[in-house]
Short mmCIF file of C-alpha atoms in Angstrom, two decimals:
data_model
loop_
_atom_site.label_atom_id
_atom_site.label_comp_id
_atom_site.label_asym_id
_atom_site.label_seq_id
_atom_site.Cartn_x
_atom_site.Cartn_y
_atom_site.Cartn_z
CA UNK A 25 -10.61 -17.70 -7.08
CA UNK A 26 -7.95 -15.37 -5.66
CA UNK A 27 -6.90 -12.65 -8.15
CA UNK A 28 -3.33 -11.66 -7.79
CA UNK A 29 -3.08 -7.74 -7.17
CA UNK A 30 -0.04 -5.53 -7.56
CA UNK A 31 0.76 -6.62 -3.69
CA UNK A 32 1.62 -9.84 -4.56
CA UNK A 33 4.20 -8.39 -6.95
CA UNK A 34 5.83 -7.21 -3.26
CA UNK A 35 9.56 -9.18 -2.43
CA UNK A 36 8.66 -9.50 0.99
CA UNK A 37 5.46 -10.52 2.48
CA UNK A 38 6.69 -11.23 6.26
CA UNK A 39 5.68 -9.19 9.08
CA UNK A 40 8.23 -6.76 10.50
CA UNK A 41 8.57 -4.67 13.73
CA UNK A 42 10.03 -1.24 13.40
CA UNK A 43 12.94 -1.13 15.73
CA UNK A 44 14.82 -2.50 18.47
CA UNK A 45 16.61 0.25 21.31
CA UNK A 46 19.21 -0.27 23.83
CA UNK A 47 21.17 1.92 26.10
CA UNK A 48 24.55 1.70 28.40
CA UNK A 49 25.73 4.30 31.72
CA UNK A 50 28.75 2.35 32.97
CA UNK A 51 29.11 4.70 36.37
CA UNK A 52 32.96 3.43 36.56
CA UNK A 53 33.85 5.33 33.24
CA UNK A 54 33.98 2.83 31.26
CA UNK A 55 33.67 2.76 27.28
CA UNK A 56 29.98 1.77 26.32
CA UNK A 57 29.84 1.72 22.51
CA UNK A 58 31.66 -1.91 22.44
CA UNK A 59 28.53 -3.13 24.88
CA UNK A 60 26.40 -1.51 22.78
CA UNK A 61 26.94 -3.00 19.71
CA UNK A 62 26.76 -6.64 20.99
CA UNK A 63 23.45 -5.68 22.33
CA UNK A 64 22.07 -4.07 19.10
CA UNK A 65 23.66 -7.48 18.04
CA UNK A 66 21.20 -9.15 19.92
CA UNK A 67 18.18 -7.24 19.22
CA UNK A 68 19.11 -7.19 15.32
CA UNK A 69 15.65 -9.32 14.17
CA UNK A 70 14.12 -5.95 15.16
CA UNK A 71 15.44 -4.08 12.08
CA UNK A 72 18.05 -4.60 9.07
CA UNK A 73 17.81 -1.88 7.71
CA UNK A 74 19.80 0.62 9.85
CA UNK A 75 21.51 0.84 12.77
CA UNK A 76 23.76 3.50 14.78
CA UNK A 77 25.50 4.07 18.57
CA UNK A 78 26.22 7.56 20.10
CA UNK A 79 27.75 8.40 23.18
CA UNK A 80 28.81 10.92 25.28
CA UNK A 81 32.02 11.26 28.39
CA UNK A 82 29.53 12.24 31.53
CA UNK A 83 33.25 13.56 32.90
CA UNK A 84 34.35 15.70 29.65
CA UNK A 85 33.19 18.86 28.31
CA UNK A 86 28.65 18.73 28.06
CA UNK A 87 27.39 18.73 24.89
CA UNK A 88 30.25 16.77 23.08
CA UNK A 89 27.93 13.18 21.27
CA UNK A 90 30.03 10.79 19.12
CA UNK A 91 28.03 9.11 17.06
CA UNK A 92 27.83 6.88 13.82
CA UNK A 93 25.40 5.67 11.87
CA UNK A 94 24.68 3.63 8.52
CA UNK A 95 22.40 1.83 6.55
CA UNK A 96 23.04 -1.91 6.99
CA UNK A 97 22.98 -4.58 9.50
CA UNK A 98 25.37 -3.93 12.92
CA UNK A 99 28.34 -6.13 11.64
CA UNK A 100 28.55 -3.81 8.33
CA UNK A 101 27.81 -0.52 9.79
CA UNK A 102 30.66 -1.13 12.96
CA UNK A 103 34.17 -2.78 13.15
CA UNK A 104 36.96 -2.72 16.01
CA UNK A 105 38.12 0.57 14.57
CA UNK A 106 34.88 2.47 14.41
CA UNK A 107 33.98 1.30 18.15
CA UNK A 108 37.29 2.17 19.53
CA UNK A 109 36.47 5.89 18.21
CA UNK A 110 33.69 6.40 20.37
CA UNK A 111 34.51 7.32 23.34
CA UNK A 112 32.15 7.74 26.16
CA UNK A 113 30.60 6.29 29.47
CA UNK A 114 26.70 7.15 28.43
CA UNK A 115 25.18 5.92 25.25
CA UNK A 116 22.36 4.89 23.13
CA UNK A 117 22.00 2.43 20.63
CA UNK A 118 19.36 1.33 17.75
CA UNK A 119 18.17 -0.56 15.04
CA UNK A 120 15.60 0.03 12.56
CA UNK A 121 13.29 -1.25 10.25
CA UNK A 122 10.97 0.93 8.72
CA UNK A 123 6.76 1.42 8.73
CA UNK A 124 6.72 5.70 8.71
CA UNK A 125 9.38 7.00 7.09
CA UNK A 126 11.33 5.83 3.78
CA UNK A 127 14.50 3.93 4.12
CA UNK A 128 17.39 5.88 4.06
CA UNK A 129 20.41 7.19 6.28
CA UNK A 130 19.02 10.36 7.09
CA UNK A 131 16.38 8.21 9.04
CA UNK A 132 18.80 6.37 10.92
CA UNK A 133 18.87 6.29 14.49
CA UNK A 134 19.94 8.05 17.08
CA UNK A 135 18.95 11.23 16.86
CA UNK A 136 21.62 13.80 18.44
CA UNK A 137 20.10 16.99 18.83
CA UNK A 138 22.48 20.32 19.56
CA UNK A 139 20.00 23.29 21.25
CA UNK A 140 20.53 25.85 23.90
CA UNK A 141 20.32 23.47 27.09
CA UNK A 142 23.05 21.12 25.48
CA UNK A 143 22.30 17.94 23.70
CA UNK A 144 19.87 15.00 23.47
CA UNK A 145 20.16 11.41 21.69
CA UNK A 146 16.94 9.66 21.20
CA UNK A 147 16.38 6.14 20.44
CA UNK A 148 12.75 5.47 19.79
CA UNK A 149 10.63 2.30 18.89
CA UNK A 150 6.81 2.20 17.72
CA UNK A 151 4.51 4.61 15.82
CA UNK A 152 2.96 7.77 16.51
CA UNK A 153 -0.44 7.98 15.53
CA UNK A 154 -0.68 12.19 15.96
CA UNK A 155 2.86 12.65 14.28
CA UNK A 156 1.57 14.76 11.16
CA UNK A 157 -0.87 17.51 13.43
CA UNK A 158 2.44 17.36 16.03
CA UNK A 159 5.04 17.76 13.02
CA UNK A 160 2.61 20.37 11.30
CA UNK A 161 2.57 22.23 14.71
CA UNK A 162 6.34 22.70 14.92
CA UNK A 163 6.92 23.32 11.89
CA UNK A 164 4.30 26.81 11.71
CA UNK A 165 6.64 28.00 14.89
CA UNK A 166 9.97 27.53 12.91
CA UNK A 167 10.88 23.79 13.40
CA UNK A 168 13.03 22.33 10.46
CA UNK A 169 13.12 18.82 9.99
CA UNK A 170 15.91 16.94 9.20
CA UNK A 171 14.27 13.43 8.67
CA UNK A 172 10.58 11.78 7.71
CA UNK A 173 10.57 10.14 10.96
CA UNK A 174 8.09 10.63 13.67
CA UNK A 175 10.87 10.23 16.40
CA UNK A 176 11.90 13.71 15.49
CA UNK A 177 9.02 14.91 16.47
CA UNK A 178 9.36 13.18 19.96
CA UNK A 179 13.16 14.65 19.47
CA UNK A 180 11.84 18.03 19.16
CA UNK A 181 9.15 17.91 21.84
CA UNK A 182 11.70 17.18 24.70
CA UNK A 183 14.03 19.50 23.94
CA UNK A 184 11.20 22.61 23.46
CA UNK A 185 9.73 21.53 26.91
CA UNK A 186 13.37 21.29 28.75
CA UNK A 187 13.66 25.26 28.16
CA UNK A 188 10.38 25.45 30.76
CA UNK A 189 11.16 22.46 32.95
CA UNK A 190 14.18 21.67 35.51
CA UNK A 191 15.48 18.35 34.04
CA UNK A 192 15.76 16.38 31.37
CA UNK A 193 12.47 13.95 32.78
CA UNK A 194 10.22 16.40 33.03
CA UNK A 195 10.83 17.65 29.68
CA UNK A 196 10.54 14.10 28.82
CA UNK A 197 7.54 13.69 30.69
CA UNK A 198 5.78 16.87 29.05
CA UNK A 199 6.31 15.77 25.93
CA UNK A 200 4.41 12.06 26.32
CA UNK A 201 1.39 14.31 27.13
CA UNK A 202 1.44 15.42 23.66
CA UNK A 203 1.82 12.51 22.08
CA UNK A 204 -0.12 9.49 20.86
CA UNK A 205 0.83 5.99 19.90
CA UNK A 206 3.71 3.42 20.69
CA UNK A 207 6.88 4.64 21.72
CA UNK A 208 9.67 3.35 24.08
CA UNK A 209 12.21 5.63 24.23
CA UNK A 210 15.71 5.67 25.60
CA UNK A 211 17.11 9.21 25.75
CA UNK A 212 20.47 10.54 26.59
CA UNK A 213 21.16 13.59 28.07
CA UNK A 214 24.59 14.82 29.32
CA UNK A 215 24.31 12.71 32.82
CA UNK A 216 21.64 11.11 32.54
CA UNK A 217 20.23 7.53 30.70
CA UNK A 218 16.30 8.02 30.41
CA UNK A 219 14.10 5.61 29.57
CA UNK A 220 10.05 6.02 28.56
CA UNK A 221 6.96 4.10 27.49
CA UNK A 222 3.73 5.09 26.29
CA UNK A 223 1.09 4.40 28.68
CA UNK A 224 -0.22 1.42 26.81
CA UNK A 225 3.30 -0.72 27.14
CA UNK A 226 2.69 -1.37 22.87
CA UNK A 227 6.34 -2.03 23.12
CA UNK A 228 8.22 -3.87 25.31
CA UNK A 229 11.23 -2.10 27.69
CA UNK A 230 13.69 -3.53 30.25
CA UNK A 231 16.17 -2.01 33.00
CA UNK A 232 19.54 -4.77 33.21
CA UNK A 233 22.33 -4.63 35.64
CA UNK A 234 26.26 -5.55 35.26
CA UNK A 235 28.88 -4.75 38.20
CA UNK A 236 28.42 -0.78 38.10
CA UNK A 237 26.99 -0.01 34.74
CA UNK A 238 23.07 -0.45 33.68
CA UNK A 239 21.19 -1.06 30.44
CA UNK A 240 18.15 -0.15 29.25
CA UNK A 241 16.46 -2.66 26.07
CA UNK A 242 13.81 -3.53 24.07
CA UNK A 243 14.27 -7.12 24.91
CA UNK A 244 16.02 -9.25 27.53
CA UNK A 245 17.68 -11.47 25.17
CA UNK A 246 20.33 -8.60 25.03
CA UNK A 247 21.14 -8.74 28.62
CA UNK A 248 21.95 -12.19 28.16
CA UNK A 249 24.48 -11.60 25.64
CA UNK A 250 26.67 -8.71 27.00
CA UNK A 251 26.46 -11.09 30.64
CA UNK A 252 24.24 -8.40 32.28
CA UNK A 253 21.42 -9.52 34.59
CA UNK A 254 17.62 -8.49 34.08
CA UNK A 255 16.33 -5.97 36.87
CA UNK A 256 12.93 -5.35 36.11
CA UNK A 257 10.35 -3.77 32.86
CA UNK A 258 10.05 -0.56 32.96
CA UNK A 259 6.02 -0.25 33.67
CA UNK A 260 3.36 1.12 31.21
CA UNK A 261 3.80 4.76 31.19
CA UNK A 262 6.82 5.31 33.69
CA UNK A 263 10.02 7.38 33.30
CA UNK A 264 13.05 6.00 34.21
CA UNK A 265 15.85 7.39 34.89
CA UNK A 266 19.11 6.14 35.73
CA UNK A 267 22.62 8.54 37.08
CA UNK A 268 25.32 7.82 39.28
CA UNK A 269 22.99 8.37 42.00
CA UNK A 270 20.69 5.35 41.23
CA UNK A 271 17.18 4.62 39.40
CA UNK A 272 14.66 7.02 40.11
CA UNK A 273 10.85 6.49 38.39
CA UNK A 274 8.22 9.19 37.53
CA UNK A 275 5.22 6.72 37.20
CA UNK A 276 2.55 9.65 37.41
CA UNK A 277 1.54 9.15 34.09
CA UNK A 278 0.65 5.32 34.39
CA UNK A 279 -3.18 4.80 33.81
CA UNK A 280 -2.96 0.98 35.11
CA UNK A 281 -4.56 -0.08 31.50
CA UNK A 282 -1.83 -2.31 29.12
CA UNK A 283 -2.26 -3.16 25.78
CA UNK A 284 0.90 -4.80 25.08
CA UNK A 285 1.27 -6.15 21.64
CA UNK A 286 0.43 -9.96 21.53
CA UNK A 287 2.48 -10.38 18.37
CA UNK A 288 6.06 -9.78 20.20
CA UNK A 289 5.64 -13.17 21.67
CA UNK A 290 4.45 -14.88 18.51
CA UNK A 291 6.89 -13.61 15.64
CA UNK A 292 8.73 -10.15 17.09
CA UNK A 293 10.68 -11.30 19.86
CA UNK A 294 13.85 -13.61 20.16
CA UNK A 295 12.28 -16.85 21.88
CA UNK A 296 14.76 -16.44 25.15
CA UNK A 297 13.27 -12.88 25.93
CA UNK A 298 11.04 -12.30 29.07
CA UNK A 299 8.10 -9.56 28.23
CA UNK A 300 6.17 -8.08 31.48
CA UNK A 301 6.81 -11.17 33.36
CA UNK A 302 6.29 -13.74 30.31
CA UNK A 303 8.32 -16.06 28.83
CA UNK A 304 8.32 -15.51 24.54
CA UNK A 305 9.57 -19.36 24.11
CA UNK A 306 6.58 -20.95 26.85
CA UNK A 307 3.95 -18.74 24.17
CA UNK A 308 5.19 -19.91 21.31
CA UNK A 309 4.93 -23.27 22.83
CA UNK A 310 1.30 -22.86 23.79
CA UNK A 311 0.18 -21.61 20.35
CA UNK A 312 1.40 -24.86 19.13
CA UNK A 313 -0.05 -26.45 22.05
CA UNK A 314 -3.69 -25.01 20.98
CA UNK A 315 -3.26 -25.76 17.42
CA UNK A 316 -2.95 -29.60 17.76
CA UNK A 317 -6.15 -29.37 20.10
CA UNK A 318 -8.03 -26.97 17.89
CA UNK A 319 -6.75 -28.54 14.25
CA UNK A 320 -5.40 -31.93 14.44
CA UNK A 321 -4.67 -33.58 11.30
CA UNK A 322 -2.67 -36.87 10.79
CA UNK A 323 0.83 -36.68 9.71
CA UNK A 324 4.37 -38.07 10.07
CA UNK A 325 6.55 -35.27 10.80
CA UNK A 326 5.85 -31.54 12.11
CA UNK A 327 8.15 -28.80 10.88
CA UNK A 328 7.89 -24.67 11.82
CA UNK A 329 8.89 -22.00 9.25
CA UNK A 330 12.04 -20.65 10.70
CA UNK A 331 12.56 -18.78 13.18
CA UNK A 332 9.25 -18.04 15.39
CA UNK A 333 8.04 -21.30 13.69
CA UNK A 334 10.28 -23.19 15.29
CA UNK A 335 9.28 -23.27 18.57
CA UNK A 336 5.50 -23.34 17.82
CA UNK A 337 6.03 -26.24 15.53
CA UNK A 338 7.39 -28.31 18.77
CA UNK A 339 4.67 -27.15 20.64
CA UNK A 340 2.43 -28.94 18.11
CA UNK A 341 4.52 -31.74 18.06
CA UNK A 342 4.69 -32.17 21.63
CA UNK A 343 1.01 -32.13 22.45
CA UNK A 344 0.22 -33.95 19.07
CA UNK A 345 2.53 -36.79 19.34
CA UNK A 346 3.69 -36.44 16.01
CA UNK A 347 7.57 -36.46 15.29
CA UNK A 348 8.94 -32.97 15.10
CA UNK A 349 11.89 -32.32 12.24
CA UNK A 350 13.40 -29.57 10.92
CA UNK A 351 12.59 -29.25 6.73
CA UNK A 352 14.08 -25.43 6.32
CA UNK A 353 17.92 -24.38 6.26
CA UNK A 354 17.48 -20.88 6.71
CA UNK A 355 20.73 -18.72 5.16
CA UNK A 356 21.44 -16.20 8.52
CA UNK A 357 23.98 -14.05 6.31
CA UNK A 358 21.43 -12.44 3.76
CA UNK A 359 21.91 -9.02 4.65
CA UNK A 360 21.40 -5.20 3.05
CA UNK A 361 23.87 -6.21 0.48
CA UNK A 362 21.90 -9.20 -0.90
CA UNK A 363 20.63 -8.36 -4.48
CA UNK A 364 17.49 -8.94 -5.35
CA UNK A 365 16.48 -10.72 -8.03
CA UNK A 366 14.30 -9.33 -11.07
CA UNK A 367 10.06 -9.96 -10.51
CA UNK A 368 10.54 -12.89 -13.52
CA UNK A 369 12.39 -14.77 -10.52
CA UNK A 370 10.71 -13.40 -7.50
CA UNK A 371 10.42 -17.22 -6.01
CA UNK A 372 14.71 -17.15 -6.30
CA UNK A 373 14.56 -14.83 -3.57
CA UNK A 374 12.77 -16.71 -1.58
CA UNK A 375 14.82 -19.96 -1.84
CA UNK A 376 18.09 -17.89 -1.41
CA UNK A 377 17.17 -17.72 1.77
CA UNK A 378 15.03 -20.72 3.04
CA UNK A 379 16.08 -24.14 1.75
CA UNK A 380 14.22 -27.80 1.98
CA UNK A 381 15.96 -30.63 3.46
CA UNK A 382 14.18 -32.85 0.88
CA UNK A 383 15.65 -36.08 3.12
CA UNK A 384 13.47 -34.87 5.79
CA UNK A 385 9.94 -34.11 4.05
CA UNK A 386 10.17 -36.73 0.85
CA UNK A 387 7.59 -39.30 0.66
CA UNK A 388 5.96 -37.47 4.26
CA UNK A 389 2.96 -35.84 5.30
CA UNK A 390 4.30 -32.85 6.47
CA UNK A 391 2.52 -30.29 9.18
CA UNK A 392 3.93 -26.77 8.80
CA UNK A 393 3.70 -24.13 11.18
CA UNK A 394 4.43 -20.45 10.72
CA UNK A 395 3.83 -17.21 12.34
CA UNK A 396 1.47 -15.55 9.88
CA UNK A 397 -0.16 -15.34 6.39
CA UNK A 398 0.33 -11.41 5.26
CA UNK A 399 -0.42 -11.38 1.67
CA UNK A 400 -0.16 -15.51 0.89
CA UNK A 401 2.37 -15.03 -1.59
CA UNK A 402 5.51 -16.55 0.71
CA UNK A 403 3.05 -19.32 2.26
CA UNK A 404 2.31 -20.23 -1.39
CA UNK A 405 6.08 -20.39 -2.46
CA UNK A 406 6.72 -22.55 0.82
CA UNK A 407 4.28 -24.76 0.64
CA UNK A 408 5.13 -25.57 -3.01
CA UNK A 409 9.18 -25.76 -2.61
CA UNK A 410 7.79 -28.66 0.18
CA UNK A 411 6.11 -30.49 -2.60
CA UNK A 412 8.41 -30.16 -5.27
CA UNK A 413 10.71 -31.96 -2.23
CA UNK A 414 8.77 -34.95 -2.41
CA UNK A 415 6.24 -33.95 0.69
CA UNK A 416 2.80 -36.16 0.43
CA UNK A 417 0.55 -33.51 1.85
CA UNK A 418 1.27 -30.61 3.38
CA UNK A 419 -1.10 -29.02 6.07
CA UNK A 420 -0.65 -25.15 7.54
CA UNK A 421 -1.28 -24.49 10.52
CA UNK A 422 -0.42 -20.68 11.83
CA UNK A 423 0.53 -19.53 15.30
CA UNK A 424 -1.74 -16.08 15.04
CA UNK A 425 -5.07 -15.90 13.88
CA UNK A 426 -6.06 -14.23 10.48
CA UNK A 427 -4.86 -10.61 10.21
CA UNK A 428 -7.44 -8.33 9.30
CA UNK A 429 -7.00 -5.35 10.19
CA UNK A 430 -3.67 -2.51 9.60
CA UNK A 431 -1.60 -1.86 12.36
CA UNK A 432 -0.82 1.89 13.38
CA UNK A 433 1.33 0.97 16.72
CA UNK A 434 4.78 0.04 14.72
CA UNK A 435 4.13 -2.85 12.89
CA UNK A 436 4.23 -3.36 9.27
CA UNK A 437 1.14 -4.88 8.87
CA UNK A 438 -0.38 -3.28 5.68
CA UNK A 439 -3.40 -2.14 4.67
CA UNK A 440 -6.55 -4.22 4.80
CA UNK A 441 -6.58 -4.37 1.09
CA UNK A 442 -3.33 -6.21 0.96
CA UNK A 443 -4.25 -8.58 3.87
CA UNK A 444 -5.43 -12.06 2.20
CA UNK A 445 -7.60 -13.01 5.37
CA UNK A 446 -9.91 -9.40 5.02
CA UNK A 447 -11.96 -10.65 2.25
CA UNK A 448 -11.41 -14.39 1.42
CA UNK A 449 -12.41 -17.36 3.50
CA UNK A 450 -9.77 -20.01 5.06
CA UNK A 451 -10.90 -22.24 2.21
CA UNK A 452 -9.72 -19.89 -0.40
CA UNK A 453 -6.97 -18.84 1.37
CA UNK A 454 -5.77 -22.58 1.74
CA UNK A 455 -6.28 -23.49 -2.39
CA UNK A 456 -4.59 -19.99 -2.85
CA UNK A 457 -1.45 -21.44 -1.17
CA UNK A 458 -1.45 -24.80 -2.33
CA UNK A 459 -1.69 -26.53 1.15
CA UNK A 460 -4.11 -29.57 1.77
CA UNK A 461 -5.57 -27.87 4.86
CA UNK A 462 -5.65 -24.60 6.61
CA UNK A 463 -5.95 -23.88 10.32
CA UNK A 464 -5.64 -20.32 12.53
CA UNK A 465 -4.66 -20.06 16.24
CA UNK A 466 -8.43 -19.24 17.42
CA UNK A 467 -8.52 -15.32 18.76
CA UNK A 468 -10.24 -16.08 21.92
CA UNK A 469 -7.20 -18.27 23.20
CA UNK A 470 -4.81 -15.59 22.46
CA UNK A 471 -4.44 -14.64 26.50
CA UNK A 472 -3.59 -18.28 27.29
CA UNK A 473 -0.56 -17.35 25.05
CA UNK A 474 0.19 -14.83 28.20
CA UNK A 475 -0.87 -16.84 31.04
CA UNK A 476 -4.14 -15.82 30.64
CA UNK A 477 -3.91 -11.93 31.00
CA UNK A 478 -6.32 -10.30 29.26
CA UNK A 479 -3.94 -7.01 28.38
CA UNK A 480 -3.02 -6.65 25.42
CA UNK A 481 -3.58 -5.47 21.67
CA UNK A 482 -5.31 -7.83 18.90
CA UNK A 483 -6.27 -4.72 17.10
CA UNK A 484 -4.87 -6.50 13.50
CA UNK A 485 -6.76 -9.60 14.86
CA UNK A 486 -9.94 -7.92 15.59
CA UNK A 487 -9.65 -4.09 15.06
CA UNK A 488 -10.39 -3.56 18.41
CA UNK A 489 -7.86 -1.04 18.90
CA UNK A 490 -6.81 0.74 22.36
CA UNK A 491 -6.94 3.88 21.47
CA UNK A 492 -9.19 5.82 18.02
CA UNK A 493 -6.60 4.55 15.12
CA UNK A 494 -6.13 7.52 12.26
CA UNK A 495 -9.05 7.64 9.59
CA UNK A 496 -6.41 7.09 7.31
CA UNK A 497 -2.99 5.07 6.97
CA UNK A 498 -0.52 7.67 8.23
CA UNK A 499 2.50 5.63 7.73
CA UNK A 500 4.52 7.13 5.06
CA UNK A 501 2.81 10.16 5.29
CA UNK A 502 5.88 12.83 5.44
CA UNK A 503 6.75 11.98 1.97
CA UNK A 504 3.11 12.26 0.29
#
């Protein structure tokens, strides 16, 4: 028997990434904040919480940064009027959700720093894993922080090492020798668009191109929207950076060792992205591929938990030969301003925003794929709302294999306390949620999800992590 903990008393029990990036240096003087909010459009499954633009004139006075930022999603934070007020060729753009830091404006993004070389806006996605000794550091030579965010101290780092360097990159460059963890960063400097990431490539990065303007993002699905073309991913440890002048690229600090995170291409990313080369929508249709091989079951129709289920689900379906449907209507508007209801009517929440198409599923054996099980407490709720539809039988199948392990790279994958699969078998896990059988994508096919590359991170798989994780769960730790 399971026991239910305090977790399960938790609204949300999906998986979330911490934040998508994306910035704009339109060399013809163009305005750049309208192009940057359709791309933080695009990128908006990164992070709901937040979001914010600032730019900068590369032909007006230095130092002058427009910015704006707000809790919320990008159509409540921006409107025709707030975009037509910032002015400026160079810019940066992000959205957040949070793992290390608590939610609130002050921990918005960018970050527009004013000090004695002029001015920076940072844009940063992933985790630090060395942010408190780093943030303990600056602060015993004076720093004062402004946020609980460890992309302050990334913030801070760059500008301290641009009073010893010659440019903006080196600073930037200085400053990834301090520190540890996930980052990609897109940084803004006066004249100049920089873009980072960490030597591992934890999170993805991308250079696009559109007449004489380029983007930097955390996906290609953005480039796609704003009509720009993809140029290539910015590598594993390189510094990019982009002026009037053309791309230049510091890759001095690449180590030729990636540990990509596996789970962009089966939840994180938006299924018409590219990641180092690979296609997000042929993984997800490979992970439903393996299931059917590694856990048939007989069934009439094959449904995936929207979104990232989607996909997988046809995979199943199409190696499977069993009918794939759609059983979910999924309500796209629930934003920051939907309430939640009180923990008497937790499951409310939950059917708020996913509804059965009881036509579909009554009187069926239904196969249901999803992404993950976190803490079980959504699968359960799922998997009952399909047989209170009428559905005969309803087998699970899941496009990752069991998490068992936290993640420290930018993921919100908890504690292994509140992970289901650390100390209960598939069996329990399967009566826990109601379903009449339980299958995992098997760990060692994970690669074949990447056409058989063998870099990348399963650390929350296997807690094989790249690099020595904290000895304790850091996230959160600024306001302990």
């Amino acid at each position: 028997m399971i026991e239910t903990s305090n977790s399960d008393n938790i609204e949300e029990s999906e998986v979330h990434e911490e934040c998508g990036v994306f910035g704009a240096y339109d060399f013809d003087g163009n305005d750049v904040a309208t192009t940057i909010y359709y791309g933080l459009f695009a990128l908006q499954h990164r992070g709901q919480e937040s979001c914010g633009i600032a730019v900068s004139d590369t032909e007006g006075p230095k130092g002058i940064v427009n910015s704006r930022k707000d809790m919320g999603l990008a159509s409540e934070v921006f409107d025709a009027e707030s975009l037509e007020k910032l002015k400026g060729n160079i810019g940066v753009g992000h959205v957040r959700y949070s793992t290390a830091g608590s939610s609130c404006r002050e921990n918005a993004q960018p970050l527009v720093l004013n000090y004695v070389k002029g001015t920076l806006a940072l844009a940063h996605n992933g985790n630090l894993i060395n942010a408190p000794e780093l943030r303990d550091e600056l602060s015993y030579t004076g720093a004062i922080f402004q946020t609980t965010i460890d992309s302050e101290v990334i913030a801070y780092y760059i500008a301290r090492e641009r009073l010893k360097t010659s440019s903006v990159e080196a600073a930037v460059a200085n400053a990834m020798k301090k520190i540890k963890g996930a980052y990609s960063l897109v940084v803004m400097s006066p004249r100049k668009l920089i873009a980072a990431r960490d030597v591992f490539g934890f999170k993805p990065l991308s250079i696009g191109k559109r007449d004489n303007a380029y983007f930097v993002s955390s996906e290609t699905c953005a480039f796609s929207a704003i009509g720009a073309e993809f140029v290539r991913d910015v590598l594993p440890g390189e510094i990019v950076t982009i002026t009037p002048d053309g791309i230049s690229s510091d890759t001095s600090g690449c180590i030729n060792k990636c540990a990509r995170c596996i789970f962009e291409y089966i939840y994180f990313a938006r299924p018409d992205s590219y990641i180092d080369g690979v296609g997000v929508y042929s993984s997800r249709i490979m992970a439903g591929r393996i299931l059917a091989k590694t856990h048939p079951v007989e069934a009439d129709i094959v449904v995936g938990v929207p979104e990232s289920g989607n996909v997988a689900a046809l995979g199943y379906s199409m190696e499977s030969g069993i009918p794939y449907g759609i059983a979910f209507m999924k309500n796209s508007y629930v934003g920051r301003t939907f309430i939640k209801p009180k923990q008497s009517q937790r499951e409310t929440s939950v059917k708020i925003k996913l509804n059965v198409l009881k036509d579909a599923v009554n009187g069926k054996r239904v196969i249901m794929i999803d992404d993950s099980i976190v803490r079980g407490t959504t699968s359960a709720r799922i998997v009952k709302m399909l047989k209170d539809a009428g559905a005969t039988e309803v087998h699970v199948r899941i496009s990752s294999p069991p998490f068992l392990h936290p993640c420290y790279f930018g993921t919100d994958i908890p504690s292994d306390d509140q992970l289901i699969a650390h100390d209960h078998t598939v069996d329990q896990i399967c009566k826990y949620i109601g379903a009449d059988s339980l299958g995992y994508l098997d760990v060692t096919r994970l690669s074949e999800l990447i056409d058989g590359k063998t870099d990348y991170c399963d650390a929350c798989f296997t807690g094989n992590y790249p690099i020595e994780p904290p000895t304790e769960d850091i996230r959160g730790e600024y306001e302990k």
